XYZ file of C-alpha atoms in Angstrom:
644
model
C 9.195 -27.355 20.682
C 7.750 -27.855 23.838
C 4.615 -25.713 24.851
C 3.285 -27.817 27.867
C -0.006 -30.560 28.385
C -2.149 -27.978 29.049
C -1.776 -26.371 25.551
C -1.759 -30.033 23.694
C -5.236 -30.683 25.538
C -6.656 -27.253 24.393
C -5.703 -28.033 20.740
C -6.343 -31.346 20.242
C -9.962 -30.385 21.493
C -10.432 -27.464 18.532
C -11.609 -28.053 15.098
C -8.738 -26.123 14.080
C -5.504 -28.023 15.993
C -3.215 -24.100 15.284
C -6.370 -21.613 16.332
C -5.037 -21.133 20.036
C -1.420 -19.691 18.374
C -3.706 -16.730 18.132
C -5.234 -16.992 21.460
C -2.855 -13.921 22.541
C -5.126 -13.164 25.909
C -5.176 -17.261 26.879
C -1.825 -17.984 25.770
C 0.054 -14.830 25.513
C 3.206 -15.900 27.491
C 3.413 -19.142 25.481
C 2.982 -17.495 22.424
C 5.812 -14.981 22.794
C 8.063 -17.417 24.024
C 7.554 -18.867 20.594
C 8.018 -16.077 18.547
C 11.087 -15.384 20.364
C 12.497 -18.737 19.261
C 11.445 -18.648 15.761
C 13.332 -15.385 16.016
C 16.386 -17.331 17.032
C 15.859 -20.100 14.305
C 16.141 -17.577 11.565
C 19.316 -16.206 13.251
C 20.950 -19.437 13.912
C 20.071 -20.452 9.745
C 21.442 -17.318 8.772
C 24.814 -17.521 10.371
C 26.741 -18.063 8.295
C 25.564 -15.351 5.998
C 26.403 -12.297 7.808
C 29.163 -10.737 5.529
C 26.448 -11.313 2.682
C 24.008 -9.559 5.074
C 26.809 -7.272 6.029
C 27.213 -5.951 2.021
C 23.507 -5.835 1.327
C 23.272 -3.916 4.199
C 26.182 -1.361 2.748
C 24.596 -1.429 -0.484
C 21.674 -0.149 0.704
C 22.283 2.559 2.973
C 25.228 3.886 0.401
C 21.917 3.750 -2.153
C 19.926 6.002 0.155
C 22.528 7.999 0.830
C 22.950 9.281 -2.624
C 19.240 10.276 -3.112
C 18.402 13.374 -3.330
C 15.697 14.768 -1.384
C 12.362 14.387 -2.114
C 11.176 18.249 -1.110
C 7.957 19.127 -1.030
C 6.900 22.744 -1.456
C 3.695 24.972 -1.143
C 2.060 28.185 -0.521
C -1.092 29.117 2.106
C -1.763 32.026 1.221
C 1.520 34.109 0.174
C 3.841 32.444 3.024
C 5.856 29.584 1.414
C 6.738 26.163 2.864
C 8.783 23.283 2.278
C 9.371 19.933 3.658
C 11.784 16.886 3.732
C 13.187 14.110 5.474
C 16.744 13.698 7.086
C 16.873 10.078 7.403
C 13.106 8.980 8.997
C 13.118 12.950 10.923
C 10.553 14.778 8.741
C 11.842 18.887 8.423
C 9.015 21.396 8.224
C 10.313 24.493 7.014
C 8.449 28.191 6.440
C 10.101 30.722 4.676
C 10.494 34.267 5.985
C 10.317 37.830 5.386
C 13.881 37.951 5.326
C 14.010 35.419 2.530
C 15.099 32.716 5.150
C 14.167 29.261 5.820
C 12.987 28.882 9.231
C 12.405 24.974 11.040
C 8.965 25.526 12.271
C 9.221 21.577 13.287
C 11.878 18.671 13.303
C 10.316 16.423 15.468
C 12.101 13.202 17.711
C 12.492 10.110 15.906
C 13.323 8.310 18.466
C 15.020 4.305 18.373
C 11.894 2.424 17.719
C 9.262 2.164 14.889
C 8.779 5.455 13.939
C 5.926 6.684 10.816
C 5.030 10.374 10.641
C 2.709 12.072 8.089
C 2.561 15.536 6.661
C 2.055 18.201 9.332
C -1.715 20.076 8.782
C -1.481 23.776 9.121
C -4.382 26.129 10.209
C -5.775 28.071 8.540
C -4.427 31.411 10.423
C -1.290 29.280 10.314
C -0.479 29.700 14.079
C -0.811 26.138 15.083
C -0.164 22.663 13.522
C -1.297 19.587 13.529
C 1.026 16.238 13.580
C 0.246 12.452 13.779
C 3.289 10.248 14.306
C 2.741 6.305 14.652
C 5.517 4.755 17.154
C 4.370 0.999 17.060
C 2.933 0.300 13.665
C -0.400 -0.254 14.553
C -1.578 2.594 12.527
C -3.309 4.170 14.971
C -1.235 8.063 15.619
C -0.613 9.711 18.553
C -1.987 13.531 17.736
C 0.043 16.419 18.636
C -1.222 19.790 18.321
C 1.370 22.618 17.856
C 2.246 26.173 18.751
C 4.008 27.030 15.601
C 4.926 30.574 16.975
C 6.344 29.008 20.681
C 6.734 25.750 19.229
C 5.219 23.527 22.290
C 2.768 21.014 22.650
C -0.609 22.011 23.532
C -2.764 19.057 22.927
C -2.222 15.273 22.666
C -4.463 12.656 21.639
C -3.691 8.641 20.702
C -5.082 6.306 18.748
C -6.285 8.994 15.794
C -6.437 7.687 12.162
C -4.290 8.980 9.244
C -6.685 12.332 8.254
C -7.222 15.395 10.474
C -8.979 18.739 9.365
C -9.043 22.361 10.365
C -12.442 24.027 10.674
C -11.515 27.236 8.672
C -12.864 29.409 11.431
C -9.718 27.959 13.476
C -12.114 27.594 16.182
C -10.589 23.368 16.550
C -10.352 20.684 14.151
C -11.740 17.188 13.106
C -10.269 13.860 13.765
C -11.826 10.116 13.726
C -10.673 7.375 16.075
C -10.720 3.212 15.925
C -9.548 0.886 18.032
C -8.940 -1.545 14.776
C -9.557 -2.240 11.328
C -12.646 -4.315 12.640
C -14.338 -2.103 15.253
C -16.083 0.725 13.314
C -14.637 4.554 13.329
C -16.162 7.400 15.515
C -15.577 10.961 14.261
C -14.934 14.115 16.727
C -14.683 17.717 16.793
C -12.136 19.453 18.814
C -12.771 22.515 20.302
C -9.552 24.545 20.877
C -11.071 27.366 22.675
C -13.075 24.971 25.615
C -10.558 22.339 25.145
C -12.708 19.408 24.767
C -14.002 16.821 21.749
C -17.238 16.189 20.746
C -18.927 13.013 19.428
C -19.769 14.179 15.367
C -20.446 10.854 13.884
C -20.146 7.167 14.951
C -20.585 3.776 13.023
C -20.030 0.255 13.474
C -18.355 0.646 9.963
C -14.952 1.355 8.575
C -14.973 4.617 7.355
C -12.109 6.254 5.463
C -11.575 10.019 5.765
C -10.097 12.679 3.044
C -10.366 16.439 2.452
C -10.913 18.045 -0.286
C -9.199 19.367 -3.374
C -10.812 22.612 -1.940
C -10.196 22.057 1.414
C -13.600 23.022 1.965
C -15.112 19.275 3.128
C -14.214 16.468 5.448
C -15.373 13.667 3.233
C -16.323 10.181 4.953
C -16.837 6.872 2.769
C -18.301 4.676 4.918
C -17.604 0.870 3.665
C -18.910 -1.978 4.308
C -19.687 -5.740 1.990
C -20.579 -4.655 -0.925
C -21.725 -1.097 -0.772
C -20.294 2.460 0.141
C -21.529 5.561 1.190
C -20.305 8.930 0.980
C -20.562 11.844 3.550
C -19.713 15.403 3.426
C -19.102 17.822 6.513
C -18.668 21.616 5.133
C -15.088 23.193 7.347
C -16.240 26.459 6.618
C -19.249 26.367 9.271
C -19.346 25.810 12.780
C -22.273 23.549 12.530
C -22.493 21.421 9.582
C -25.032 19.499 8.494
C -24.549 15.988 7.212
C -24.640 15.656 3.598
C -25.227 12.197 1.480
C -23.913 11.392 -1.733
C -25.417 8.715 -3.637
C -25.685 7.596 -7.179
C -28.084 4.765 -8.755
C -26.683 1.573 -8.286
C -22.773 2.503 -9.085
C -20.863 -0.326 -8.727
C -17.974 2.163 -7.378
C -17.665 6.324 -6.914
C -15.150 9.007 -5.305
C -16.068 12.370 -5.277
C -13.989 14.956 -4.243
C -14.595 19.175 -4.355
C -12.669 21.483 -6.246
C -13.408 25.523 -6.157
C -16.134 25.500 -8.958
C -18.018 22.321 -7.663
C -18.331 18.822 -6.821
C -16.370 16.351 -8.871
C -17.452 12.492 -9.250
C -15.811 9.356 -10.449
C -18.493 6.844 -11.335
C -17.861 3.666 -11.962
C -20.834 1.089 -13.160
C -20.908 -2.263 -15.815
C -20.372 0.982 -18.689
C -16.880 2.054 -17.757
C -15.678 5.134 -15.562
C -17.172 8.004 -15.824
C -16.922 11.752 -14.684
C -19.384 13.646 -13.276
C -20.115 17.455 -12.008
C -22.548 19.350 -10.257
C -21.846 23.301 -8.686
C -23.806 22.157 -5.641
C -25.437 18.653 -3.891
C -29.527 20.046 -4.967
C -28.308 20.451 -8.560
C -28.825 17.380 -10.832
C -25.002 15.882 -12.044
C -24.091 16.134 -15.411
C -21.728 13.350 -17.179
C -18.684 15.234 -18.454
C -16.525 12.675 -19.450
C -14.620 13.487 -23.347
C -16.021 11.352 -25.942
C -12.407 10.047 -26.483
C -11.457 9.088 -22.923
C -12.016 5.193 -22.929
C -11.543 4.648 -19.197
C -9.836 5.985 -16.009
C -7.920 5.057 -12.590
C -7.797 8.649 -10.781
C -8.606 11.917 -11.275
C -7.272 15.513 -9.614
C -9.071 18.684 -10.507
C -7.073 21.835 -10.465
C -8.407 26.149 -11.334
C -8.379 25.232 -14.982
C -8.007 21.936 -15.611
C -8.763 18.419 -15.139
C -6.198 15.460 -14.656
C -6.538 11.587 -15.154
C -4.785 8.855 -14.922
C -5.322 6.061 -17.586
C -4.058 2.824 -18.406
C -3.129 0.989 -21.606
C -2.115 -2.584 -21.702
C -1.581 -1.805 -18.588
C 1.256 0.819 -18.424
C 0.086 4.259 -16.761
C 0.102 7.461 -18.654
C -1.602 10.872 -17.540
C -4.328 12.647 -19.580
C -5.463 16.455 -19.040
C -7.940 18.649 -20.752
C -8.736 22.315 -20.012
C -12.188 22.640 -18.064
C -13.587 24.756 -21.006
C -12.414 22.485 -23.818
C -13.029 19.097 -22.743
C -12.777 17.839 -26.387
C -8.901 17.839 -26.826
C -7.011 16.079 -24.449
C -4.013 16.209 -24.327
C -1.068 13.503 -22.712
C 1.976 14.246 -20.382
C 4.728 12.125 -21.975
C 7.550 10.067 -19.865
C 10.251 8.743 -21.371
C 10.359 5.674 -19.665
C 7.749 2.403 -20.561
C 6.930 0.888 -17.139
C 6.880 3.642 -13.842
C 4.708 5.027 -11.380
C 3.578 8.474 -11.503
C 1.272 10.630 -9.020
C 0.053 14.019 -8.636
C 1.545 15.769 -5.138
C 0.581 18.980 -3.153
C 1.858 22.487 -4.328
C 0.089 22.251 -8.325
C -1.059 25.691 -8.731
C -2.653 27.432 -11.899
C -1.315 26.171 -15.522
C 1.958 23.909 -13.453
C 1.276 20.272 -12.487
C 3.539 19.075 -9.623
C 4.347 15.420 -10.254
C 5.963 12.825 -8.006
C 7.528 9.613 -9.918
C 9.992 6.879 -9.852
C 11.000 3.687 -12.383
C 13.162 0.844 -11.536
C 15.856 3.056 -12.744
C 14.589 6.680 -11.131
C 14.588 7.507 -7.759
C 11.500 9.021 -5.795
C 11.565 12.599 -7.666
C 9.523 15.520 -8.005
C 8.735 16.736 -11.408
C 7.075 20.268 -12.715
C 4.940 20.296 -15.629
C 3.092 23.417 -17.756
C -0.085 22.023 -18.809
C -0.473 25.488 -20.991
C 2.880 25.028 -23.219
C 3.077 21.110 -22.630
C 6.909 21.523 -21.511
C 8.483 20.234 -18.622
C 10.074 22.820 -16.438
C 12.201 20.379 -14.246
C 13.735 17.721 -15.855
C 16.748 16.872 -13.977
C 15.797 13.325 -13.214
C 18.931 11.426 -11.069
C 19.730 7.956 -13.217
C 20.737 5.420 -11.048
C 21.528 2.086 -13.110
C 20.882 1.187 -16.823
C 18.915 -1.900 -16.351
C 17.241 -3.315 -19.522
C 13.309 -3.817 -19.036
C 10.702 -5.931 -21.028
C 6.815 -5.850 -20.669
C 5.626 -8.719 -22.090
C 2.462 -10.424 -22.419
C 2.431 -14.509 -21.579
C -0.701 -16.580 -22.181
C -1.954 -18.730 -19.323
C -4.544 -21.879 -19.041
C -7.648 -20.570 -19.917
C -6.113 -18.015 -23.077
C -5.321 -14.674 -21.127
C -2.533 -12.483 -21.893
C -1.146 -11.408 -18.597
C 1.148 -8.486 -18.547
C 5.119 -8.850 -17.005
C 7.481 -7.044 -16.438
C 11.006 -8.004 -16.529
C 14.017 -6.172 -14.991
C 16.973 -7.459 -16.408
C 20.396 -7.394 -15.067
C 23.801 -6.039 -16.324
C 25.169 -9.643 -16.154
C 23.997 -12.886 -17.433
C 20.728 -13.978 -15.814
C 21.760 -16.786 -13.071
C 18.314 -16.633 -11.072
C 14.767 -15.209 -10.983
C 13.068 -13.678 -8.612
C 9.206 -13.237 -8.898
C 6.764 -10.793 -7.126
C 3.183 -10.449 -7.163
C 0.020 -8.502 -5.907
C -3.242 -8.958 -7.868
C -5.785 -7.528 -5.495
C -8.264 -4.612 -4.381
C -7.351 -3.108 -8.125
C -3.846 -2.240 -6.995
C -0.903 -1.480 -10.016
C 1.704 -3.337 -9.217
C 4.235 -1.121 -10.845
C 8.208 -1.296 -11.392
C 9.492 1.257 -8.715
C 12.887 2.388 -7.543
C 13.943 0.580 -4.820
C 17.254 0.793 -2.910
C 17.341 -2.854 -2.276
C 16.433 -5.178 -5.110
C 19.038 -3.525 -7.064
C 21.246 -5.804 -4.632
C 19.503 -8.521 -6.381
C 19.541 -7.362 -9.844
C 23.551 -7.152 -9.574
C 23.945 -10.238 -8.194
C 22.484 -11.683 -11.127
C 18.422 -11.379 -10.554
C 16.251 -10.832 -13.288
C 13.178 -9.339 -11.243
C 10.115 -10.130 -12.437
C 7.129 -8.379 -11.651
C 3.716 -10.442 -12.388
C 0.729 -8.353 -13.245
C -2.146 -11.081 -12.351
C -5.925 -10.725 -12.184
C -7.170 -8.612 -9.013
C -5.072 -6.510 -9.817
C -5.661 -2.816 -11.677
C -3.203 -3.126 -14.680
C -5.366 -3.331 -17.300
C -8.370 -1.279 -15.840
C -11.676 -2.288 -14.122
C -12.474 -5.875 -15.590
C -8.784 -6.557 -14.858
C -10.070 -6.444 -11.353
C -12.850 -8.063 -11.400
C -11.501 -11.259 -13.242
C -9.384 -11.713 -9.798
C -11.888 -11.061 -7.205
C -14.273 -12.853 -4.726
C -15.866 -16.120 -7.335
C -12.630 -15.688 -9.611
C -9.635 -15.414 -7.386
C -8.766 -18.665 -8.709
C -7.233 -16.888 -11.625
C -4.517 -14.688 -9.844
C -3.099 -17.808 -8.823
C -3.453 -19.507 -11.787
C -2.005 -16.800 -13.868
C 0.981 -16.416 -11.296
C 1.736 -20.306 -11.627
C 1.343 -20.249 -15.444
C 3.559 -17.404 -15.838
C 6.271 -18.295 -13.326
C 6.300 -21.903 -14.979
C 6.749 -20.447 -18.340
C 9.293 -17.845 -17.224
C 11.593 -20.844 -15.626
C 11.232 -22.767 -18.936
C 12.123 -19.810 -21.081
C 15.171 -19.336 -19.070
C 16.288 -22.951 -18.315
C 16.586 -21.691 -14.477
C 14.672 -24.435 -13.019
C 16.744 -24.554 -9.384
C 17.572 -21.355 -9.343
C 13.479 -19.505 -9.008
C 12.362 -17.733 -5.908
C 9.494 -15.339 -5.196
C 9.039 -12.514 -2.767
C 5.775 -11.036 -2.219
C 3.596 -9.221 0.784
C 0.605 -8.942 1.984
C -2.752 -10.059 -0.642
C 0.712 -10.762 -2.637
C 2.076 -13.170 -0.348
C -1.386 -15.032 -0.566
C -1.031 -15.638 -4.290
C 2.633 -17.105 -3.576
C 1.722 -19.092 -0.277
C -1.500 -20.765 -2.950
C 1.112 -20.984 -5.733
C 3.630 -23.263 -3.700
C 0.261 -25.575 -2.018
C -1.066 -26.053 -6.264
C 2.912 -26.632 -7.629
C 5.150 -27.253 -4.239
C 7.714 -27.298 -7.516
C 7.433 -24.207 -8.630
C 10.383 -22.280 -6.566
C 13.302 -23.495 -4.897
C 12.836 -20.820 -2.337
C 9.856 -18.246 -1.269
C 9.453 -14.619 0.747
C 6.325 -14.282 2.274
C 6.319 -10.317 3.974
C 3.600 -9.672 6.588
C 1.022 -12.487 4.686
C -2.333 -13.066 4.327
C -2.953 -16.749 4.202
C -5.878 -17.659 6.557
C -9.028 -16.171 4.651
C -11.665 -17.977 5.492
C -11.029 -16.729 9.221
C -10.520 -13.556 8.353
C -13.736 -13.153 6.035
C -16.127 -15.590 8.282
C -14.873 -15.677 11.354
C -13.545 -12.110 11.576
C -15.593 -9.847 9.129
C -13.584 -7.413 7.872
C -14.347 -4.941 6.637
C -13.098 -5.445 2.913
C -14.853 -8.802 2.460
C -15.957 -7.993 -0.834
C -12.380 -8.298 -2.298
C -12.909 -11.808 -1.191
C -16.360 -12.958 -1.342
C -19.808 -11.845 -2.893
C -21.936 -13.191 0.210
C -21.297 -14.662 3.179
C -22.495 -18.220 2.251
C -21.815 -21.747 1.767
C -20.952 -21.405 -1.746
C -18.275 -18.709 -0.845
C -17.280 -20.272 1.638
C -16.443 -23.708 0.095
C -14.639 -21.317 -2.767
C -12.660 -19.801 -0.493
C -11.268 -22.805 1.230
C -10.110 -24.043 -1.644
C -7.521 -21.476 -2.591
C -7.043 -20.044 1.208
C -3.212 -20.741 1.504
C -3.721 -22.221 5.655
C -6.757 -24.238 5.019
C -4.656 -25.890 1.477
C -1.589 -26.754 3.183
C -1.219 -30.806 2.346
C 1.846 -33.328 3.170
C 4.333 -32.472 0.324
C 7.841 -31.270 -0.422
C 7.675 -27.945 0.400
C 10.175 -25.333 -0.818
C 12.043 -22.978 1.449
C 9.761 -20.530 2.978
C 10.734 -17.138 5.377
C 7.710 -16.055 6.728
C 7.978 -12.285 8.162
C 5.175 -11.143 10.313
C 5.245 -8.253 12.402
C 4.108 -7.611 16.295
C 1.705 -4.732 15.859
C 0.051 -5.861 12.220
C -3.726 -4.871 12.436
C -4.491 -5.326 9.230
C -2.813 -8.894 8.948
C -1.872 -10.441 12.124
C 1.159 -12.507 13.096
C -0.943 -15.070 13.374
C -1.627 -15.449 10.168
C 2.433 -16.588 9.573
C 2.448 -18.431 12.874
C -0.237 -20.632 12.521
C 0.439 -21.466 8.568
C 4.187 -22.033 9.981
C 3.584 -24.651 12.333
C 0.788 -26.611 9.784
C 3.627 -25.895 7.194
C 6.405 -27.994 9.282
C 3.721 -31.103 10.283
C 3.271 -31.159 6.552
C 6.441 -31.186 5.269
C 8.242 -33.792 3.545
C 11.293 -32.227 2.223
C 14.658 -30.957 4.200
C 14.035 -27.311 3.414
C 14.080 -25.471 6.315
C 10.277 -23.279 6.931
C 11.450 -20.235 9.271
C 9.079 -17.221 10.637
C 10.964 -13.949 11.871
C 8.042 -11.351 13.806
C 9.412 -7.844 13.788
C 8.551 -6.954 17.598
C 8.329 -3.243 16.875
C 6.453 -1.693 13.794
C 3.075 -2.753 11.702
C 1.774 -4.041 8.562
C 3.870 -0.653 6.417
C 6.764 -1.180 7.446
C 7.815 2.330 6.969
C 10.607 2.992 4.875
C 13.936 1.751 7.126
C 11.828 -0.929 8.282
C 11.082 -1.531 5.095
C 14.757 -1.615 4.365
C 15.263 -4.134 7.385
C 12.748 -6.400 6.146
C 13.940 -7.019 2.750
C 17.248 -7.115 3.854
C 16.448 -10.390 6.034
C 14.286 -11.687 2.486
C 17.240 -11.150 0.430
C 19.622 -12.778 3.092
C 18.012 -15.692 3.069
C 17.333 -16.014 -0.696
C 20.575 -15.539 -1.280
C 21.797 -18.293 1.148
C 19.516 -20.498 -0.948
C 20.561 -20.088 -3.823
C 24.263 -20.586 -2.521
C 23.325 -23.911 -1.262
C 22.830 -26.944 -3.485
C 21.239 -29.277 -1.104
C 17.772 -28.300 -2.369
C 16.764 -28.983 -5.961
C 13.258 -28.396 -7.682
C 11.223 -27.818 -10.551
C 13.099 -30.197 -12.801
């Protein structure tokens, strides 16, 4: 590809010959030139693959179609509401006196990118609040609404994902950032003089919540290797600052229910939960005797809910607040699933969001009091057979797997991974890698170290010093997986993110290893990101920012590991308006990739010029459609053969 002397003199004269593909402000044009063919390579490869893209893409949206809503309901007071998506158009509905379900807000969707969280209400429930993202940056444009004459009275950009009311309804909080890497600055907006004011700034990420109570904004402020938590009370018109701090924790939340302040703490011991009825009253450990460990907690009038893990499959625990001694468990049917608590859980009932490989997104009721489900009418949606197994790697670990098999004898695999920041990586309904699974896919979901499956430790064993072992445990298991099923050219992983990291190191240790891999908005240069860059979550990475980490990191950082070998296939998707991990990332590891590689396999990159790291959920639906295209019109061609 040509780019021009001026460009070959710049790189030759950089330590790093790719670092000006992310020179965007010195070599913008150049650079989107290039994107725009590497857009054109994928669509010239995949040619002759558009009826296969053409049925996927039927599949799909005949999949969605047959979903039922997800509809979410609550109460403020004693008015009722209720919303739902059509398609990506969020409904907000209020019912009224007549009985009637009135739209109090349907907003535009529009052509583009489009992400839109749940509307906040205030408190007198005259006005609205509503943060839609229309590039994928995840920075939202802030709308405030007149609920009764439904118009626009206030618009701000570039707000993060959490707004709160004052309860006086005298304006509302919001925090802003220009990125992931620039610190957050929290306002209050007055709705009476029209105006913001400057509450709290840092150089700091902070991440914002409310309460269970909705009585407190609460800030954790992160930075490497320590977090602090902030409280501002919504009830008064000027709060204070409050602190919360334990001794040397090695990790807390804290969150506020009616009857006090709630506290997950967790140190070298385990998780434990505290409680205190105000911030100048010592905390007292109320944790059961019989509750081992915990992920989450939600705290409702009478009762406290956890979620736990064992060997790594999530269950939910629950104990009434005056008899902490006999806890009790909330029983699914299913082995392997993902389960969370949503908004509307009032008194003794337990409103429950969850989804398997085999259950769509659903909401569930449950009475903690009698232990009985009161909606059960889960929507089946295939009757796919599914292991979780344990396979030992190198060093004598059992790591978990799961394995989705399908209806028809197994003719490839198809591996995914995560393994970091403590994140489940859990077996969830999608409308897309069912595609996969009737094709012939056994989907195999990879449960390394870093990730959260098997509780604290889990984590730990994959982080900073030891993040080695996700990749280690990913090769060993893929390896063993192949053998087992005598599919050595026929193997292909898909994976995003910290995921697509443990892939991209997978393929540089065992080019081998697939005949074909996915990597979806990746992270593969780290030691940029973590020493050159700084963000903010350097302690999944690193302990210090030193030689010693440094050296570690390089040797496992995907870009830095790239060597001449036969590489497998590779689609690399990165998208325009990624903060979090930027197309450079893909475009630089692309073009190291190709001077590298020895083998015919083609290595593609496809940017997504609209939209963000979350892809949202049709974008979502785009992107894996273009993974499974080109998997697909892999494994139909012969010309590549590896593993053997």
């Amino acid at each position: 590809m040509s780019m021009g002397a001026s460009v070959f003199s710049y790189v030759k004269a950089e330590t790093d010959p790719y670092a000006w593909l992310a020179d965007m402000s010195q070599y913008g044009s150049t650079i989107q030139n290039i994107l725009v063919e590497e857009n054109q390579k994928v669509d010239t490869f995949l040619e002759n693959t558009q009826q296969v893209r053409e049925e996927l893409s039927q599949e799909f949206m005949a999949r969605r179609n047959v979903q039922r809503p997800f509809m979410q309901e609550w109460q403020i007071g004693k008015t009722s509401y209720r919303q739902f998506y059509k398609g990506r158009q969020l409904v907000l509905e209020r019912l009224d006196a007549t009985g009637k379900w009135e739209t109090l807000l349907s907003p535009e969707v529009g052509g583009g990118y489009y992400h839109v969280l749940s509307p906040v209400i205030s408190p007198n429930q005259q006005q609205l609040l509503l943060l839609e993202d229309r590039v994928g940056g995840e920075q939202y444009g802030l709308t405030l609404w007149d609920v009764t004459t439904k118009t626009k009275q206030v618009q701000i950009d570039d707000v993060a994902s959490v707004v709160a009311w004052r309860t006086d309804n005298q304006g509302f909080y919001y925090a802003q950032s220009r990125n992931h890497l620039s610190g957050s600055e929290l306002y209050f907006y007055d709705t009476a003089k029209q105006q913001p004011h400057l509450i709290y700034q840092s150089s700091k990420e902070i991440l914002f919540s409310t309460s269970t109570s909705g009585q407190y904004l609460i800030a954790d402020e992160l930075s490497h290797n320590s977090r602090k938590t902030m409280l501002w009370d919504l009830s008064i018109s000027n709060p204070q600052l409050q602190h919360i701090d334990f001794a040397e924790p090695q990790e807390f939340f804290v969150d506020h229910a009616e009857d006090g302040f709630y506290a997950r703490v967790l140190s070298s011991e385990g998780a434990h939960l505290y409680f205190t009825q105000a911030l100048d009253v010592p905390w007292e450990d109320i944790t059961p005797s019989q509750l081992d460990d915990f992920e989450t907690f939600v705290v409702l009038k009478d009762w406290v809910v956890v979620r736990t893990r064992r060997a790594g499959v999530a269950s939910l625990k629950y104990w009434h607040k005056k008899d902490a001694q006999h806890i009790k468990t909330i029983q699914f049917a299913e082995q392997n699933y993902m389960v969370w608590v949503e908004r509307g859980s009032a008194e003794d009932v337990i409103n429950l969001g969850y989804t398997s490989i085999t259950t769509p997104k659903t909401l569930l009721k449950y009475n903690l009091l009698t232990q009985k489900w009161l909606d059960l009418d889960v929507v089946k949606d295939g009757h796919y057979q599914i292991l979780y197994r344990h396979i030992q790697v190198r060093d004598g670990t059992k790591v978990p797997v799961t394995i989705v098999l399908p209806k028809k004898p197994i003719q490839a695999l198809l591996f995914t991974v995560y393994g970091a920041y403590g994140h489940s990586l859990s077996a969830t309904y999608g409308t897309t890698v069912r595609s996969m699974l009737d094709r012939g896919f056994a989907y195999i979901l990879v449960h390394v170290r870093g990730g959260g499956e098997l509780g604290h430790q889990w984590h730990e064993s994959g982080r900073a010093l030891q993040k080695q072992n996700s990749i280690n445990d990913f090769v060993d298991v893929a390896f063993e997986l192949k053998k087992q099923y005598q599919l050595f050219d026929s193997s292909f992983a898909i994976a995003e993110s910290a995921g697509a990291l443990v892939v991209a190191a997978s393929v540089n240790a065992q080019p081998d290893l697939f005949k074909g891999v996915v990597l979806q908005v990746p992270f593969l240069d780290v030691v940029e990101s973590v020493f050159e860059q700084s963000t903010e979550d350097s302690d999944e990475w690193i302990t210090e920012r030193n030689k010693q980490n440094k050296d570690y990191v390089t040797k496992y950082s995907p870009y830095q590991q790239l060597k001449e070998a036969q590489y497998p296939a590779m689609l690399l998707i990165a998208a325009m308006h990624d903060q979090r991990t930027p197309y450079w990332h893909a475009l630089k590891f692309l073009f190291k990739a190709r001077d590298m590689q020895k083998a015919s396999a083609p290595l593609l990159l496809f940017t997504e010029i609209e939209g963000g790291h979350a892809a949202g959920p049709m974008g979502r639906v785009n992107r894996n459609l273009l993974s499974y295209q080109f998997i697909l019109s892999l494994q139909e061609n012969k010309e590549w053969s590896f593993g053997k």
